[in-house]
CSV table of N, CA and C in Angstrom, one decimal:
chain,number,residue,atom,x,y,z
A,1414,ASP,N,39.4,-5.5,-2.7
A,1414,ASP,CA,38.6,-6.4,-3.5
A,1414,ASP,C,39.2,-7.7,-3.7
A,1415,ASN,N,38.6,-8.7,-3.2
A,1415,ASN,CA,39.1,-10.1,-3.2
A,1415,ASN,C,38.5,-10.8,-4.4
A,1416,VAL,N,39.1,-10.9,-5.5
A,1416,VAL,CA,38.6,-11.5,-6.7
A,1416,VAL,C,39.4,-12.7,-7.1
A,1417,LEU,N,38.8,-13.8,-7.2
A,1417,LEU,CA,39.4,-15.0,-7.7
A,1417,LEU,C,39.2,-15.2,-9.1
A,1418,THR,N,40.3,-15.3,-9.9
A,1418,THR,CA,40.2,-15.5,-11.3
A,1418,THR,C,40.8,-16.9,-11.6
A,1419,LEU,N,40.1,-17.7,-12.4
A,1419,LEU,CA,40.6,-19.0,-12.8
A,1419,LEU,C,41.5,-18.7,-14.1
A,1420,ASN,N,42.8,-19.0,-14.0
A,1420,ASN,CA,43.7,-18.7,-15.1
A,1420,ASN,C,43.8,-19.8,-16.1
A,1421,ALA,N,43.5,-21.0,-15.7
A,1421,ALA,CA,43.7,-22.2,-16.6
A,1421,ALA,C,42.4,-22.3,-17.4
A,1422,ASP,N,42.4,-22.1,-18.7
A,1422,ASP,CA,41.3,-22.3,-19.5
A,1422,ASP,C,41.0,-23.8,-19.7
A,1423,PRO,N,39.7,-24.2,-19.7
A,1423,PRO,CA,39.4,-25.6,-20.0
A,1423,PRO,C,39.7,-25.9,-21.5
A,1424,PRO,N,39.9,-27.2,-21.8
A,1424,PRO,CA,40.2,-27.5,-23.2
A,1424,PRO,C,38.9,-27.2,-24.0
A,1425,LEU,N,39.1,-26.8,-25.2
A,1425,LEU,CA,38.0,-26.4,-26.1
A,1425,LEU,C,37.4,-27.7,-26.7
A,1426,VAL,N,36.1,-27.7,-26.8
A,1426,VAL,CA,35.3,-28.8,-27.5
A,1426,VAL,C,35.2,-28.3,-28.9
A,1427,ASN,N,35.2,-29.3,-29.8
A,1427,ASN,CA,35.0,-29.0,-31.3
A,1427,ASN,C,33.9,-28.0,-31.5
A,1428,GLY,N,34.2,-27.0,-32.3
A,1428,GLY,CA,33.2,-26.0,-32.7
A,1428,GLY,C,33.2,-24.8,-31.8
A,1429,LEU,N,33.7,-24.9,-30.6
A,1429,LEU,CA,33.8,-23.7,-29.7
A,1429,LEU,C,35.1,-23.0,-29.8
A,1430,SER,N,35.0,-21.7,-29.5
A,1430,SER,CA,36.1,-20.8,-29.7
A,1430,SER,C,36.1,-19.7,-28.7
A,1431,TRP,N,37.3,-19.2,-28.3
A,1431,TRP,CA,37.4,-18.1,-27.4
A,1431,TRP,C,37.0,-16.8,-28.1
A,1432,THR,N,37.0,-16.8,-29.4
A,1432,THR,CA,36.8,-15.6,-30.2
A,1432,THR,C,35.6,-15.7,-31.2
A,1433,PHE,N,34.7,-16.6,-30.9
A,1433,PHE,CA,33.6,-16.9,-31.8
A,1433,PHE,C,32.9,-15.7,-32.3
A,1434,TYR,N,32.5,-14.7,-31.5
A,1434,TYR,CA,31.7,-13.5,-31.9
A,1434,TYR,C,32.6,-12.3,-31.9
A,1435,GLN,N,33.9,-12.4,-31.8
A,1435,GLN,CA,34.8,-11.2,-31.7
A,1435,GLN,C,34.6,-10.2,-32.8
A,1436,LYS,N,34.4,-10.7,-34.0
A,1436,LYS,CA,34.2,-9.7,-35.1
A,1436,LYS,C,32.7,-9.5,-35.4
A,1437,SER,N,31.9,-10.5,-35.3
A,1437,SER,CA,30.4,-10.4,-35.6
A,1437,SER,C,29.6,-9.7,-34.5
A,1438,CYS,N,30.0,-9.8,-33.3
A,1438,CYS,CA,29.2,-9.2,-32.2
A,1438,CYS,C,30.2,-8.9,-31.0
A,1439,PRO,N,31.1,-8.0,-31.2
A,1439,PRO,CA,32.1,-7.7,-30.2
A,1439,PRO,C,31.5,-7.2,-28.9
A,1440,GLN,N,30.3,-6.6,-28.9
A,1440,GLN,CA,29.7,-6.1,-27.7
A,1440,GLN,C,28.9,-7.2,-26.9
A,1441,LEU,N,28.9,-8.4,-27.3
A,1441,LEU,CA,28.1,-9.5,-26.7
A,1441,LEU,C,28.3,-9.6,-25.2
A,1442,GLU,N,29.5,-9.8,-24.8
A,1442,GLU,CA,29.8,-10.0,-23.4
A,1442,GLU,C,29.5,-8.8,-22.6
A,1443,SER,N,29.7,-7.6,-23.1
A,1443,SER,CA,29.4,-6.4,-22.4
A,1443,SER,C,27.9,-6.2,-22.2
A,1444,ILE,N,27.1,-6.6,-23.2
A,1444,ILE,CA,25.7,-6.5,-23.0
A,1444,ILE,C,25.2,-7.4,-21.9
A,1445,VAL,N,25.7,-8.7,-22.0
A,1445,VAL,CA,25.3,-9.7,-21.0
A,1445,VAL,C,25.7,-9.2,-19.6
A,1446,LYS,N,26.9,-8.7,-19.4
A,1446,LYS,CA,27.5,-8.2,-18.1
A,1446,LYS,C,26.6,-7.1,-17.6
A,1447,LYS,N,26.3,-6.1,-18.4
A,1447,LYS,CA,25.5,-5.0,-18.0
A,1447,LYS,C,24.1,-5.4,-17.5
A,1448,ARG,N,23.5,-6.3,-18.2
A,1448,ARG,CA,22.1,-6.7,-17.9
A,1448,ARG,C,22.1,-7.6,-16.6
A,1449,ILE,N,23.1,-8.4,-16.5
A,1449,ILE,CA,23.2,-9.2,-15.3
A,1449,ILE,C,23.5,-8.3,-14.1
A,1450,ASP,N,24.3,-7.4,-14.2
A,1450,ASP,CA,24.6,-6.4,-13.1
A,1450,ASP,C,23.3,-5.7,-12.8
A,1451,PHE,N,22.5,-5.3,-13.8
A,1451,PHE,CA,21.3,-4.6,-13.5
A,1451,PHE,C,20.3,-5.5,-12.7
A,1452,TYR,N,20.1,-6.7,-13.1
A,1452,TYR,CA,19.2,-7.6,-12.5
A,1452,TYR,C,19.6,-8.0,-11.1
A,1453,LEU,N,20.9,-8.3,-10.9
A,1453,LEU,CA,21.4,-8.7,-9.7
A,1453,LEU,C,21.5,-7.6,-8.6
A,1454,LYS,N,21.6,-6.4,-9.1
A,1454,LYS,CA,21.5,-5.3,-8.1
A,1454,LYS,C,20.1,-5.2,-7.5
A,1455,GLN,N,19.1,-5.6,-8.2
A,1455,GLN,CA,17.8,-5.6,-7.7
A,1455,GLN,C,17.5,-6.9,-6.8
A,1456,ASP,N,18.1,-8.0,-7.2
A,1456,ASP,CA,17.9,-9.2,-6.4
A,1456,ASP,C,19.1,-10.2,-6.7
A,1457,ILE,N,20.0,-10.2,-5.8
A,1457,ILE,CA,21.2,-11.1,-6.0
A,1457,ILE,C,20.9,-12.6,-6.0
A,1458,THR,N,19.7,-13.0,-5.5
A,1458,THR,CA,19.4,-14.4,-5.5
A,1458,THR,C,19.1,-14.9,-6.9
A,1459,GLN,N,18.9,-14.0,-7.9
A,1459,GLN,CA,18.7,-14.4,-9.2
A,1459,GLN,C,19.9,-15.1,-9.8
A,1460,ALA,N,21.1,-14.8,-9.2
A,1460,ALA,CA,22.3,-15.5,-9.7
A,1460,ALA,C,22.2,-17.0,-9.6
A,1461,ALA,N,21.6,-17.5,-8.5
A,1461,ALA,CA,21.4,-18.9,-8.3
A,1461,ALA,C,20.5,-19.4,-9.4
A,1462,GLY,N,19.4,-18.7,-9.6
A,1462,GLY,CA,18.4,-19.1,-10.6
A,1462,GLY,C,19.0,-19.2,-12.0
A,1463,LEU,N,19.9,-18.3,-12.4
A,1463,LEU,CA,20.5,-18.3,-13.7
A,1463,LEU,C,21.5,-19.4,-13.8
A,1464,LEU,N,22.3,-19.6,-12.8
A,1464,LEU,CA,23.3,-20.7,-12.8
A,1464,LEU,C,22.5,-22.1,-12.9
A,1465,ARG,N,21.5,-22.2,-12.2
A,1465,ARG,CA,20.7,-23.4,-12.2
A,1465,ARG,C,20.0,-23.7,-13.6
A,1466,LEU,N,19.5,-22.6,-14.2
A,1466,LEU,CA,19.0,-22.7,-15.5
A,1466,LEU,C,20.0,-23.2,-16.5
A,1467,HIS,N,21.2,-22.7,-16.4
A,1467,HIS,CA,22.3,-23.1,-17.3
A,1467,HIS,C,22.6,-24.6,-17.1
A,1468,PHE,N,22.7,-25.0,-15.8
A,1468,PHE,CA,22.9,-26.4,-15.5
A,1468,PHE,C,21.9,-27.3,-16.1
A,1469,HIS,N,20.6,-27.0,-15.9
A,1469,HIS,CA,19.5,-27.8,-16.4
A,1469,HIS,C,19.5,-27.8,-17.9
A,1470,ASP,N,19.9,-26.8,-18.6
A,1470,ASP,CA,20.1,-26.8,-20.0
A,1470,ASP,C,21.1,-27.8,-20.5
A,1471,CYS,N,22.2,-27.8,-19.8
A,1471,CYS,CA,23.4,-28.6,-20.2
A,1471,CYS,C,23.3,-30.0,-19.8
A,1472,PHE,N,22.5,-30.4,-18.8
A,1472,PHE,CA,22.5,-31.7,-18.2
A,1472,PHE,C,22.0,-32.8,-19.1
A,1473,VAL,N,21.0,-32.6,-19.8
A,1473,VAL,CA,20.4,-33.7,-20.6
A,1473,VAL,C,21.1,-34.0,-21.9
A,1474,GLN,N,21.3,-33.1,-22.8
A,1474,GLN,CA,21.9,-33.4,-24.1
A,1474,GLN,C,22.9,-32.3,-24.4
A,1475,GLY,N,23.5,-31.7,-23.4
A,1475,GLY,CA,24.5,-30.7,-23.7
A,1475,GLY,C,23.9,-29.3,-23.7
A,1476,CYS,N,24.8,-28.3,-23.7
A,1476,CYS,CA,24.3,-26.9,-23.6
A,1476,CYS,C,23.8,-26.5,-25.0
A,1477,ASP,N,22.5,-26.6,-25.1
A,1477,ASP,CA,21.9,-26.3,-26.5
A,1477,ASP,C,20.7,-25.4,-26.5
A,1478,GLY,N,20.4,-24.8,-25.3
A,1478,GLY,CA,19.3,-23.9,-25.2
A,1478,GLY,C,17.9,-24.5,-25.2
A,1479,SER,N,17.9,-25.8,-25.3
A,1479,SER,CA,16.5,-26.5,-25.4
A,1479,SER,C,15.6,-26.2,-24.2
A,1480,VAL,N,16.2,-26.0,-23.0
A,1480,VAL,CA,15.4,-25.7,-21.8
A,1480,VAL,C,14.6,-24.4,-22.0
A,1481,LEU,N,15.0,-23.6,-22.9
A,1481,LEU,CA,14.3,-22.3,-23.2
A,1481,LEU,C,13.1,-22.4,-24.2
A,1482,LEU,N,13.0,-23.6,-24.9
A,1482,LEU,CA,12.0,-23.8,-25.9
A,1482,LEU,C,10.6,-23.9,-25.2
A,1483,ASP,N,9.7,-23.2,-25.8
A,1483,ASP,CA,8.3,-23.3,-25.4
A,1483,ASP,C,7.7,-24.6,-26.0
A,1484,GLY,N,6.7,-25.1,-25.3
A,1484,GLY,CA,6.0,-26.3,-25.8
A,1484,GLY,C,5.2,-26.0,-27.1
A,1485,SER,N,4.9,-27.0,-27.9
A,1485,SER,CA,4.1,-26.8,-29.1
A,1485,SER,C,3.4,-28.1,-29.4
A,1486,ALA,N,2.6,-28.1,-30.5
A,1486,ALA,CA,1.9,-29.3,-30.8
A,1486,ALA,C,2.8,-30.4,-31.2
A,1487,SER,N,4.1,-30.1,-31.6
A,1487,SER,CA,5.0,-31.1,-31.9
A,1487,SER,C,5.7,-31.8,-30.7
A,1488,GLY,N,5.6,-31.2,-29.6
A,1488,GLY,CA,6.2,-31.8,-28.4
A,1488,GLY,C,6.1,-30.9,-27.2
A,1489,PRO,N,6.3,-31.5,-26.0
A,1489,PRO,CA,6.2,-30.8,-24.8
A,1489,PRO,C,7.4,-29.9,-24.6
A,1490,SER,N,7.3,-29.0,-23.7
A,1490,SER,CA,8.4,-28.1,-23.4
A,1490,SER,C,9.3,-28.8,-22.3
A,1491,GLU,N,10.6,-28.5,-22.4
A,1491,GLU,CA,11.5,-29.0,-21.3
A,1491,GLU,C,11.1,-28.3,-20.0
A,1492,GLN,N,10.6,-27.1,-20.1
A,1492,GLN,CA,10.2,-26.3,-18.9
A,1492,GLN,C,9.2,-27.1,-18.1
A,1493,GLY,N,8.4,-27.9,-18.8
A,1493,GLY,CA,7.3,-28.6,-18.2
A,1493,GLY,C,7.7,-30.0,-17.6
A,1494,ALA,N,9.0,-30.4,-17.9
A,1494,ALA,CA,9.5,-31.7,-17.4
A,1494,ALA,C,9.7,-31.5,-15.9
A,1495,SER,N,9.4,-32.6,-15.2
A,1495,SER,CA,9.4,-32.5,-13.7
A,1495,SER,C,10.7,-32.0,-13.1
A,1496,PRO,N,11.9,-32.3,-13.6
A,1496,PRO,CA,13.1,-31.7,-13.0
A,1496,PRO,C,13.2,-30.2,-13.2
A,1497,ASN,N,12.5,-29.7,-14.2
A,1497,ASN,CA,12.6,-28.2,-14.5
A,1497,ASN,C,11.5,-27.4,-13.9
A,1498,LEU,N,10.5,-28.0,-13.3
A,1498,LEU,CA,9.4,-27.2,-12.8
A,1498,LEU,C,9.8,-26.2,-11.8
A,1499,SER,N,10.9,-26.4,-11.1
A,1499,SER,CA,11.3,-25.5,-10.0
A,1499,SER,C,12.2,-24.4,-10.5
A,1500,LEU,N,12.5,-24.4,-11.8
A,1500,LEU,CA,13.4,-23.3,-12.3
A,1500,LEU,C,12.6,-22.0,-12.2
A,1501,ARG,N,13.4,-21.0,-11.9
A,1501,ARG,CA,12.8,-19.7,-11.7
A,1501,ARG,C,12.3,-19.0,-13.0
A,1502,LYS,N,11.0,-18.6,-12.9
A,1502,LYS,CA,10.5,-17.9,-14.1
A,1502,LYS,C,11.3,-16.7,-14.4
A,1503,LYS,N,11.7,-16.0,-13.4
A,1503,LYS,CA,12.5,-14.8,-13.6
A,1503,LYS,C,13.8,-15.0,-14.3
A,1504,ALA,N,14.4,-16.2,-14.1
A,1504,ALA,CA,15.6,-16.5,-14.9
A,1504,ALA,C,15.3,-16.6,-16.4
A,1505,PHE,N,14.2,-17.2,-16.7
A,1505,PHE,CA,13.8,-17.2,-18.2
A,1505,PHE,C,13.6,-15.8,-18.7
A,1506,GLU,N,12.9,-15.0,-17.9
A,1506,GLU,CA,12.7,-13.6,-18.3
A,1506,GLU,C,14.0,-12.8,-18.5
A,1507,ILE,N,14.9,-13.0,-17.6
A,1507,ILE,CA,16.2,-12.4,-17.8
A,1507,ILE,C,16.9,-12.8,-19.0
A,1508,ILE,N,16.9,-14.1,-19.3
A,1508,ILE,CA,17.6,-14.6,-20.5
A,1508,ILE,C,16.9,-14.0,-21.8
A,1509,ASN,N,15.6,-14.0,-21.8
A,1509,ASN,CA,14.8,-13.4,-22.9
A,1509,ASN,C,15.1,-12.0,-23.1
A,1510,ASP,N,15.2,-11.2,-22.0
A,1510,ASP,CA,15.6,-9.8,-22.1
A,1510,ASP,C,17.0,-9.6,-22.7
A,1511,ILE,N,17.9,-10.4,-22.2
A,1511,ILE,CA,19.3,-10.3,-22.7
A,1511,ILE,C,19.4,-10.7,-24.2
A,1512,LYS,N,18.7,-11.8,-24.5
A,1512,LYS,CA,18.7,-12.3,-25.9
A,1512,LYS,C,18.1,-11.2,-26.8
A,1513,SER,N,17.1,-10.6,-26.4
A,1513,SER,CA,16.4,-9.5,-27.2
A,1513,SER,C,17.4,-8.4,-27.5
A,1514,ARG,N,18.1,-8.0,-26.5
A,1514,ARG,CA,19.0,-6.9,-26.6
A,1514,ARG,C,20.2,-7.2,-27.5
A,1515,VAL,N,20.7,-8.5,-27.3
A,1515,VAL,CA,21.8,-9.0,-28.2
A,1515,VAL,C,21.4,-9.0,-29.6
A,1516,ASP,N,20.2,-9.5,-29.9
A,1516,ASP,CA,19.6,-9.6,-31.2
A,1516,ASP,C,19.6,-8.2,-31.9
A,1517,LYS,N,19.2,-7.2,-31.1
A,1517,LYS,CA,19.1,-5.8,-31.7
A,1517,LYS,C,20.5,-5.2,-31.9
A,1518,ALA,N,21.5,-5.6,-31.2
A,1518,ALA,CA,22.8,-5.0,-31.3
A,1518,ALA,C,23.7,-5.7,-32.2
A,1519,CYS,N,23.4,-7.0,-32.6
A,1519,CYS,CA,24.4,-7.8,-33.3
A,1519,CYS,C,23.8,-8.1,-34.7
A,1520,SER,N,24.7,-8.2,-35.7
A,1520,SER,CA,24.3,-8.5,-37.0
A,1520,SER,C,24.1,-10.0,-37.3
A,1521,VAL,N,24.6,-10.8,-36.4
A,1521,VAL,CA,24.5,-12.2,-36.5
A,1521,VAL,C,23.6,-12.8,-35.4
A,1522,VAL,N,23.2,-14.0,-35.6
A,1522,VAL,CA,22.4,-14.7,-34.6
A,1522,VAL,C,23.4,-15.2,-33.5
A,1523,VAL,N,23.1,-14.8,-32.3
A,1523,VAL,CA,23.9,-15.4,-31.2
A,1523,VAL,C,23.0,-16.4,-30.5
A,1524,SER,N,23.5,-17.6,-30.3
A,1524,SER,CA,22.7,-18.7,-29.8
A,1524,SER,C,22.2,-18.4,-28.4
A,1525,CYS,N,21.0,-18.9,-28.1
A,1525,CYS,CA,20.5,-18.8,-26.8
A,1525,CYS,C,21.4,-19.6,-25.8
A,1526,ALA,N,21.9,-20.7,-26.2
A,1526,ALA,CA,22.8,-21.5,-25.4
A,1526,ALA,C,24.0,-20.6,-25.0
A,1527,ASP,N,24.6,-19.9,-25.9
A,1527,ASP,CA,25.7,-19.0,-25.5
A,1527,ASP,C,25.3,-17.9,-24.6
A,1528,VAL,N,24.2,-17.3,-24.8
A,1528,VAL,CA,23.7,-16.2,-23.9
A,1528,VAL,C,23.5,-16.8,-22.5
A,1529,THR,N,22.9,-18.0,-22.4
A,1529,THR,CA,22.7,-18.6,-21.1
A,1529,THR,C,24.0,-18.9,-20.4
A,1530,ALA,N,25.0,-19.4,-21.2
A,1530,ALA,CA,26.3,-19.7,-20.6
A,1530,ALA,C,26.9,-18.4,-20.1
A,1531,LEU,N,26.9,-17.4,-20.9
A,1531,LEU,CA,27.5,-16.1,-20.4
A,1531,LEU,C,26.7,-15.5,-19.2
A,1532,ALA,N,25.4,-15.6,-19.2
A,1532,ALA,CA,24.6,-15.1,-18.1
A,1532,ALA,C,25.0,-15.9,-16.8
A,1533,ALA,N,25.2,-17.2,-16.9
A,1533,ALA,CA,25.6,-18.0,-15.7
A,1533,ALA,C,27.0,-17.5,-15.3
A,1534,LYS,N,27.9,-17.3,-16.2
A,1534,LYS,CA,29.2,-16.9,-15.8
A,1534,LYS,C,29.2,-15.5,-15.1
A,1535,GLU,N,28.5,-14.6,-15.7
A,1535,GLU,CA,28.4,-13.3,-15.1
A,1535,GLU,C,27.7,-13.3,-13.8
A,1536,SER,N,26.7,-14.2,-13.6
A,1536,SER,CA,26.0,-14.3,-12.3
A,1536,SER,C,27.0,-14.8,-11.2
A,1537,VAL,N,27.8,-15.7,-11.6
A,1537,VAL,CA,28.8,-16.2,-10.6
A,1537,VAL,C,29.7,-15.1,-10.2
A,1538,ARG,N,30.2,-14.3,-11.2
A,1538,ARG,CA,31.1,-13.2,-10.9
A,1538,ARG,C,30.4,-12.2,-10.0
A,1539,ALA,N,29.2,-11.8,-10.4
A,1539,ALA,CA,28.5,-10.7,-9.7
A,1539,ALA,C,28.1,-11.1,-8.3
A,1540,ALA,N,28.0,-12.4,-8.0
A,1540,ALA,CA,27.7,-12.9,-6.7
A,1540,ALA,C,29.0,-13.1,-5.9
A,1541,GLY,N,30.1,-12.8,-6.4
A,1541,GLY,CA,31.4,-12.9,-5.7
A,1541,GLY,C,32.1,-14.1,-5.9
A,1542,GLY,N,31.7,-14.9,-6.8
A,1542,GLY,CA,32.4,-16.2,-7.2
A,1542,GLY,C,33.6,-15.9,-8.1
A,1543,PRO,N,34.2,-17.0,-8.6
A,1543,PRO,CA,35.4,-16.8,-9.4
A,1543,PRO,C,35.0,-16.3,-10.8
A,1544,GLN,N,36.0,-15.6,-11.4
A,1544,GLN,CA,35.8,-15.2,-12.8
A,1544,GLN,C,36.4,-16.2,-13.7
A,1545,TYR,N,35.8,-16.5,-14.8
A,1545,TYR,CA,36.3,-17.5,-15.7
A,1545,TYR,C,35.9,-17.2,-17.1
A,1546,ARG,N,36.6,-17.7,-18.1
A,1546,ARG,CA,36.2,-17.5,-19.5
A,1546,ARG,C,35.3,-18.6,-20.0
A,1547,VAL,N,34.4,-18.2,-20.9
A,1547,VAL,CA,33.5,-19.2,-21.5
A,1547,VAL,C,33.7,-19.3,-23.0
A,1548,PRO,N,34.1,-20.4,-23.5
A,1548,PRO,CA,34.2,-20.6,-25.0
A,1548,PRO,C,32.8,-20.5,-25.6
A,1549,LEU,N,32.7,-19.9,-26.8
A,1549,LEU,CA,31.4,-19.7,-27.4
A,1549,LEU,C,31.3,-20.4,-28.8
A,1550,GLY,N,30.1,-20.5,-29.3
A,1550,GLY,CA,29.9,-21.1,-30.6
A,1550,GLY,C,28.9,-22.3,-30.5
A,1551,ARG,N,28.2,-22.3,-29.4
A,1551,ARG,CA,27.2,-23.4,-29.2
A,1551,ARG,C,26.0,-23.2,-30.2
A,1552,ARG,N,25.4,-24.3,-30.6
A,1552,ARG,CA,24.3,-24.2,-31.5
A,1552,ARG,C,23.0,-24.6,-30.7
A,1553,ASP,N,22.0,-23.8,-31.0
A,1553,ASP,CA,20.7,-24.1,-30.3
A,1553,ASP,C,20.0,-25.3,-30.9
A,1554,SER,N,19.4,-26.1,-30.0
A,1554,SER,CA,18.6,-27.2,-30.5
A,1554,SER,C,17.3,-26.7,-31.0
A,1555,LEU,N,16.7,-27.5,-31.9
A,1555,LEU,CA,15.4,-27.2,-32.4
A,1555,LEU,C,14.4,-28.2,-31.9
A,1556,LYS,N,14.9,-29.1,-31.0
A,1556,LYS,CA,14.0,-30.1,-30.4
A,1556,LYS,C,14.1,-30.1,-28.9
A,1557,PHE,N,13.1,-30.4,-28.3
A,1557,PHE,CA,13.1,-30.5,-26.8
A,1557,PHE,C,13.8,-31.8,-26.4
A,1558,ALA,N,14.6,-31.8,-25.4
A,1558,ALA,CA,15.2,-33.0,-24.9
A,1558,ALA,C,14.2,-34.0,-24.5
A,1559,THR,N,13.0,-33.6,-24.1
A,1559,THR,CA,12.0,-34.5,-23.7
A,1559,THR,C,11.5,-35.4,-24.9
A,1560,GLN,N,11.9,-35.0,-26.1
A,1560,GLN,CA,11.5,-35.8,-27.3
A,1560,GLN,C,12.5,-36.9,-27.5
A,1561,ASN,N,13.6,-36.9,-26.9
A,1561,ASN,CA,14.7,-37.9,-27.1
A,1561,ASN,C,14.6,-39.0,-26.1
């Protein structure tokens, strides 16, 4: 088994922590890993879709989960923005499934942005890429990036 592990942790951004959910949701990473393994055993190409979804979430105004927001009368959805039209619908479904399972298992709210970041990390691992740690504690946006 040829596994590359990145040993150097990136510097932490204010508000993020390596242990953010350690006490409030210790099973978070395990839930994400199990669901990613489940989905990628069915279709390994979903790894690319999940990584791309995470990239598109982070690109505009930081990793805030806003790409997951549905449109409303108050504003258009980021999903409908032209750069995001090619994002895989299945990637959104996978994130929604994982988030639902995390919400049932944990006593605290785990941000969609953190779930998306962990799903991307586990997708890279499951596809044979490097393993790396992800600091957690991101806050979800309540506004679409298309409103800014």
